[in-house]
Amino acid sequence: MILVIESIVLCGLFTLMVYIMSRNPIKTLYNYPPKIRERVMSLDEYKDQIPTQKNKVVAKVGASLLFGVILAIILRFINGYTTFLHTFGYGFLLWTIVNAYDAIVLDIIWFCHDPHFVFKGTEDMVDEYHDYWFHIKGFFIGEGLAIVVCALAGLVVSLMPYSSIEQPPNAPDTVEVQEAIVKEDSEEEVRMILQIDGKEIPVTWEDNASVDALCELASDGLEIQMSMYGGFEQVGSIGSSIARDDKQTTTSAGDIVLYSGNQIVVFYGSNSWAYTRLGKINLSEDELTELLSNGDVTLTLSR
């Protein structure tokens, strides 16, 4: 769903940008087919208005860099991506959607048939204005540019700082062992049964207020419809808000966390965001991937 929303928003913003630029078509002359450009450049009426090749290059490079940074910010802070590959892949998908929209809707359907874009003195060049192949080639050129821009976005995201989970020491002292025993006893007291699509899954639950509240909800059985998201998690609403203690967290496969106080997230990959830890599924990464990456699932909690 977020892909659809982001695609609509980006296509809308791109349309607005094109509309603003179209108010003075001469500024977009280099987006026209070559024969039209040549004719316009030969007309005295436009001689002093034609942008230079240098301006064209500077504008495209500047716009590409700006878009790459904006894309990085969106994918980091809205989508929650933290790795180069996730950012590059999803960014490339978004770019392709907008690029296809540009080629088909804005160029072939709108530009090629709207008299507003016809320069005075080129009215006879109907075939050139209807040169659909020029815009199709532009789509593939745009895909090549996407590789560079999305790689830039991926690099920016991968360099953004985030907190890592502190790993437990290899040799805990006596106090830590005692704390672990107390924690284990507490986990037994609040133990819940987790089922995914009817299959009971082994879980080690955290000892915190969020798990206590979740146990209360699970007393009468709690069924949650989960949805795949981002290629690394399943997320679903628990139907109400419960106690939360969000901390910047880098998750790994098997982690169960609370998001925004009202959504449960089960990971079969990794992500970094502010979560409250709920528990850990005791399965291998391959088993988790097989369980969670093949479509939406139903999660059931009971006592």
Coordinates of C-alpha atoms in Angstrom, one line a residue:
M1 CA 0.0 0.0 0.0
I2 CA 2.8 2.4 0.8
L3 CA 4.3 1.8 -2.6
V4 CA 1.0 2.9 -4.2
I5 CA 0.7 6.0 -2.0
E6 CA 4.3 7.0 -2.6
S7 CA 3.9 6.4 -6.4
I8 CA 0.8 8.6 -6.5
V9 CA 2.4 11.4 -4.5
L10 CA 5.6 11.4 -6.6
C11 CA 3.7 11.3 -9.9
G12 CA 1.6 14.2 -8.7
L13 CA 4.6 16.2 -7.7
F14 CA 6.3 15.4 -11.0
T15 CA 3.2 16.5 -12.9
L16 CA 3.1 19.8 -11.0
M17 CA 6.8 20.4 -11.8
V18 CA 6.1 19.7 -15.5
Y19 CA 3.1 22.0 -15.5
I20 CA 5.1 24.8 -14.0
M21 CA 7.9 24.4 -16.5
S22 CA 5.4 24.1 -19.4
R23 CA 4.3 27.7 -18.8
N24 CA 7.5 28.7 -20.7
P25 CA 8.2 25.8 -23.1
I26 CA 11.4 27.3 -24.4
K27 CA 13.1 26.4 -21.1
T28 CA 12.4 22.7 -21.9
L29 CA 13.5 22.9 -25.5
Y30 CA 16.1 20.1 -25.1
N31 CA 13.3 17.7 -24.2
Y32 CA 11.8 18.1 -27.7
P33 CA 12.6 15.9 -30.6
P34 CA 15.8 16.9 -32.5
K35 CA 14.1 18.3 -35.7
I36 CA 11.8 20.5 -33.6
R37 CA 14.8 21.8 -31.7
E38 CA 16.7 22.6 -34.9
R39 CA 13.7 24.5 -36.3
V40 CA 13.2 26.5 -33.1
M41 CA 16.9 27.4 -32.9
S42 CA 16.7 28.7 -36.5
L43 CA 13.8 31.1 -35.7
D44 CA 14.8 34.7 -34.9
E45 CA 11.9 34.9 -32.5
Y46 CA 13.5 32.5 -30.0
K47 CA 17.2 33.3 -30.7
D48 CA 17.9 35.1 -27.4
Q49 CA 15.7 32.8 -25.3
I50 CA 17.3 29.4 -26.1
P51 CA 19.0 27.8 -23.1
T52 CA 22.6 26.8 -23.5
Q53 CA 23.9 23.2 -23.4
K54 CA 25.8 24.1 -20.3
N55 CA 22.6 25.2 -18.5
K56 CA 21.0 22.0 -19.6
V57 CA 23.7 19.8 -18.1
V58 CA 23.9 21.9 -14.9
A59 CA 20.1 21.7 -14.5
K60 CA 20.0 17.9 -15.0
V61 CA 22.9 17.2 -12.7
G62 CA 21.5 19.4 -10.0
A63 CA 18.1 18.0 -10.3
S64 CA 19.5 14.4 -10.2
L65 CA 21.5 15.1 -7.1
L66 CA 18.6 16.8 -5.3
F67 CA 16.3 13.9 -6.2
G68 CA 18.8 11.4 -4.9
V69 CA 19.1 13.1 -1.6
I70 CA 15.3 13.6 -1.3
L71 CA 14.8 9.9 -2.2
A72 CA 17.3 8.9 0.5
I73 CA 15.5 10.9 3.2
I74 CA 12.1 9.5 2.2
L75 CA 13.3 5.9 2.2
R76 CA 15.3 6.3 5.4
F77 CA 12.8 8.1 7.6
I78 CA 9.4 7.0 6.1
N79 CA 10.2 3.5 4.8
G80 CA 12.8 2.8 7.4
Y81 CA 15.5 1.4 5.1
T82 CA 19.0 1.3 6.4
T83 CA 21.0 -0.6 3.7
F84 CA 22.3 0.3 0.3
L85 CA 20.6 -2.6 -1.5
H86 CA 17.1 -2.0 0.1
T87 CA 17.3 1.7 -0.8
F88 CA 18.6 1.1 -4.3
G89 CA 16.0 -1.5 -5.1
Y90 CA 13.0 0.3 -3.8
G91 CA 14.2 3.6 -5.1
F92 CA 14.7 2.1 -8.6
L93 CA 11.2 0.7 -8.5
L94 CA 9.7 4.1 -7.6
W95 CA 11.8 5.8 -10.3
T96 CA 10.6 3.3 -12.9
I97 CA 7.0 3.9 -12.0
V98 CA 7.3 7.7 -12.3
N99 CA 9.5 7.4 -15.4
A100 CA 6.8 5.2 -17.1
Y101 CA 4.1 7.6 -16.0
D102 CA 6.2 10.5 -17.5
A103 CA 6.7 8.7 -20.8
I104 CA 3.2 7.4 -21.3
V105 CA 0.9 10.0 -19.7
L106 CA 2.8 13.2 -19.7
D107 CA 4.8 12.8 -23.0
I108 CA 2.8 10.6 -25.3
I109 CA -0.7 11.4 -24.2
W110 CA -0.3 15.0 -23.1
F111 CA 2.7 16.6 -24.7
C112 CA 2.3 15.0 -28.2
H113 CA -1.3 16.2 -28.5
D114 CA -1.5 19.5 -26.6
P115 CA -1.2 22.7 -28.9
H116 CA 0.2 24.6 -25.9
F117 CA 3.6 22.8 -26.4
V118 CA 3.8 23.7 -30.1
F119 CA 6.2 26.5 -30.9
K120 CA 5.2 29.2 -33.2
G121 CA 6.7 28.5 -36.6
T122 CA 6.7 24.7 -36.1
E123 CA 2.9 24.1 -36.6
D124 CA 3.6 22.1 -39.7
M125 CA 5.8 19.6 -37.9
V126 CA 2.9 17.3 -36.8
D127 CA 4.8 14.1 -37.3
E128 CA 7.7 15.3 -35.3
Y129 CA 5.4 16.3 -32.4
H130 CA 3.9 12.8 -32.6
D131 CA 7.2 11.1 -32.5
Y132 CA 6.3 8.5 -29.8
W133 CA 9.5 6.6 -30.3
F134 CA 11.5 9.6 -29.1
H135 CA 9.7 9.5 -25.8
I136 CA 10.1 5.7 -25.5
K137 CA 13.8 6.1 -25.9
G138 CA 13.7 8.8 -23.3
F139 CA 12.2 6.3 -20.9
F140 CA 15.2 4.0 -21.3
I141 CA 17.7 6.8 -20.9
G142 CA 15.8 7.7 -17.7
E143 CA 16.3 4.1 -16.5
G144 CA 20.0 4.5 -17.0
L145 CA 20.0 7.7 -15.0
A146 CA 18.0 6.0 -12.3
I147 CA 20.9 3.6 -11.6
V148 CA 23.2 6.5 -10.7
V149 CA 20.6 8.4 -8.7
C150 CA 19.4 5.4 -6.8
A151 CA 22.9 4.4 -6.1
L152 CA 23.5 7.8 -4.7
A153 CA 20.4 7.5 -2.5
G154 CA 21.6 4.1 -1.3
L155 CA 25.0 5.5 -0.4
V156 CA 23.5 8.4 1.5
V157 CA 21.2 6.0 3.5
S158 CA 24.0 3.6 4.2
L159 CA 26.1 6.4 5.7
M160 CA 23.3 7.7 7.9
P161 CA 24.0 6.9 11.6
Y162 CA 21.8 4.7 13.6
S163 CA 22.1 2.9 17.0
S164 CA 23.0 -0.8 17.1
I165 CA 21.8 -3.3 19.6
E166 CA 24.3 -4.0 22.3
Q167 CA 25.2 -7.6 22.3
P168 CA 25.4 -9.5 25.6
P169 CA 28.9 -10.3 26.9
N170 CA 30.4 -13.7 26.2
A171 CA 31.2 -14.4 29.8
P172 CA 28.4 -12.9 32.1
D173 CA 29.3 -12.5 35.8
T174 CA 27.3 -14.0 38.6
V175 CA 25.0 -11.0 39.0
E176 CA 24.1 -11.2 35.3
V177 CA 23.4 -14.9 35.5
Q178 CA 21.1 -14.3 38.4
E179 CA 19.3 -11.6 36.5
A180 CA 18.9 -13.9 33.5
I181 CA 17.3 -16.5 35.8
V182 CA 14.9 -14.0 37.2
K183 CA 14.1 -12.8 33.8
E184 CA 13.5 -16.4 32.6
D185 CA 11.1 -17.0 35.5
S186 CA 9.3 -13.8 34.6
E187 CA 9.0 -14.8 31.0
E188 CA 7.4 -18.1 32.1
E189 CA 4.8 -16.2 34.1
V190 CA 3.8 -14.1 31.1
R191 CA 4.3 -16.8 28.5
M192 CA 2.0 -16.5 25.5
I193 CA 1.5 -19.0 22.7
L194 CA 2.3 -17.6 19.3
Q195 CA 0.8 -19.3 16.2
I196 CA 1.4 -18.3 12.6
D197 CA -1.2 -19.6 10.2
G198 CA -2.2 -22.1 12.8
K199 CA 1.3 -23.4 13.5
E200 CA 2.7 -22.9 17.0
I201 CA 6.0 -21.0 17.0
P202 CA 8.6 -21.1 19.8
V203 CA 9.2 -17.7 21.3
T204 CA 11.2 -16.2 24.1
W205 CA 9.3 -13.3 25.4
E206 CA 10.7 -10.1 26.9
D207 CA 9.9 -9.1 30.5
N208 CA 8.4 -5.6 30.2
A209 CA 5.2 -3.7 30.5
S210 CA 4.4 -4.1 26.8
V211 CA 4.5 -7.9 26.9
D212 CA 2.3 -7.8 30.1
A213 CA -0.3 -5.7 28.3
L214 CA -0.1 -8.0 25.3
C215 CA -0.7 -11.0 27.5
E216 CA -3.8 -9.3 28.8
L217 CA -5.1 -8.9 25.3
A218 CA -4.2 -12.5 24.5
S219 CA -6.1 -13.9 27.4
D220 CA -9.2 -14.2 25.3
G221 CA -7.3 -15.0 22.1
L222 CA -5.9 -12.3 19.9
E223 CA -5.9 -12.8 16.1
I224 CA -3.9 -10.3 14.0
Q225 CA -3.9 -10.1 10.2
M226 CA -0.4 -9.4 9.2
S227 CA 0.9 -7.9 5.9
M228 CA 4.3 -8.2 4.3
Y229 CA 6.2 -4.9 4.2
G230 CA 9.6 -3.9 2.8
G231 CA 10.8 -7.4 2.0
F232 CA 12.0 -8.0 5.6
E233 CA 9.0 -7.9 7.9
Q234 CA 5.3 -8.7 8.6
V235 CA 3.2 -6.1 10.4
G236 CA -0.3 -6.0 11.8
S237 CA -2.5 -3.9 14.1
I238 CA -3.3 -5.3 17.5
G239 CA -6.5 -3.3 17.6
S240 CA -5.5 -1.0 20.5
S241 CA -2.6 0.9 22.0
I242 CA -0.6 -0.6 24.8
A243 CA 2.4 0.5 26.9
R244 CA 5.5 1.2 24.9
D245 CA 9.1 2.0 25.6
D246 CA 10.5 2.7 22.1
K247 CA 14.3 2.7 21.6
Q248 CA 16.3 3.0 18.4
T249 CA 16.8 -0.6 17.5
T250 CA 18.4 -2.6 14.8
T251 CA 16.4 -5.8 14.4
S252 CA 17.4 -9.2 13.1
A253 CA 15.4 -12.2 11.8
G254 CA 13.1 -13.5 14.5
D255 CA 12.6 -10.3 16.4
I256 CA 9.1 -9.4 17.5
V257 CA 8.6 -5.8 18.3
L258 CA 5.9 -3.2 19.0
Y259 CA 5.7 -0.3 16.6
S260 CA 3.9 3.0 17.5
G261 CA 2.2 1.3 20.5
N262 CA -0.4 -0.4 18.4
Q263 CA 1.2 -2.6 15.8
I264 CA 3.2 -5.9 16.1
V265 CA 6.0 -6.5 13.7
V266 CA 7.7 -9.8 13.1
F267 CA 11.0 -9.7 11.2
Y268 CA 12.6 -12.2 8.8
G269 CA 15.2 -9.6 7.8
S270 CA 16.7 -6.5 9.4
N271 CA 15.7 -2.9 9.9
S272 CA 16.6 0.0 12.1
W273 CA 13.8 2.1 13.8
A274 CA 12.4 3.1 17.2
Y275 CA 10.7 -0.1 18.5
T276 CA 9.7 -1.7 21.8
R277 CA 11.1 -5.2 22.0
L278 CA 8.5 -8.0 22.7
G279 CA 10.3 -11.2 22.0
K280 CA 12.4 -13.5 19.8
I281 CA 11.3 -16.4 17.6
N282 CA 13.5 -19.4 18.1
L283 CA 13.8 -20.5 14.5
S284 CA 16.6 -20.2 12.0
E285 CA 16.7 -17.4 9.5
D286 CA 15.9 -19.8 6.6
E287 CA 12.9 -21.1 8.5
L288 CA 11.7 -17.6 9.2
T289 CA 12.1 -16.6 5.6
E290 CA 10.1 -19.6 4.5
L291 CA 7.5 -18.9 7.1
L292 CA 7.1 -15.1 6.5
S293 CA 8.2 -14.1 3.0
N294 CA 5.6 -16.0 0.9
G295 CA 2.6 -13.8 1.5
D296 CA 0.5 -12.3 4.3
V297 CA 0.0 -14.4 7.4
T298 CA -2.4 -14.6 10.4
L299 CA -0.8 -14.3 13.8
T300 CA -2.6 -15.6 16.9
L301 CA -1.7 -15.0 20.5
S302 CA -3.2 -16.9 23.4
R303 CA -2.5 -17.9 27.0

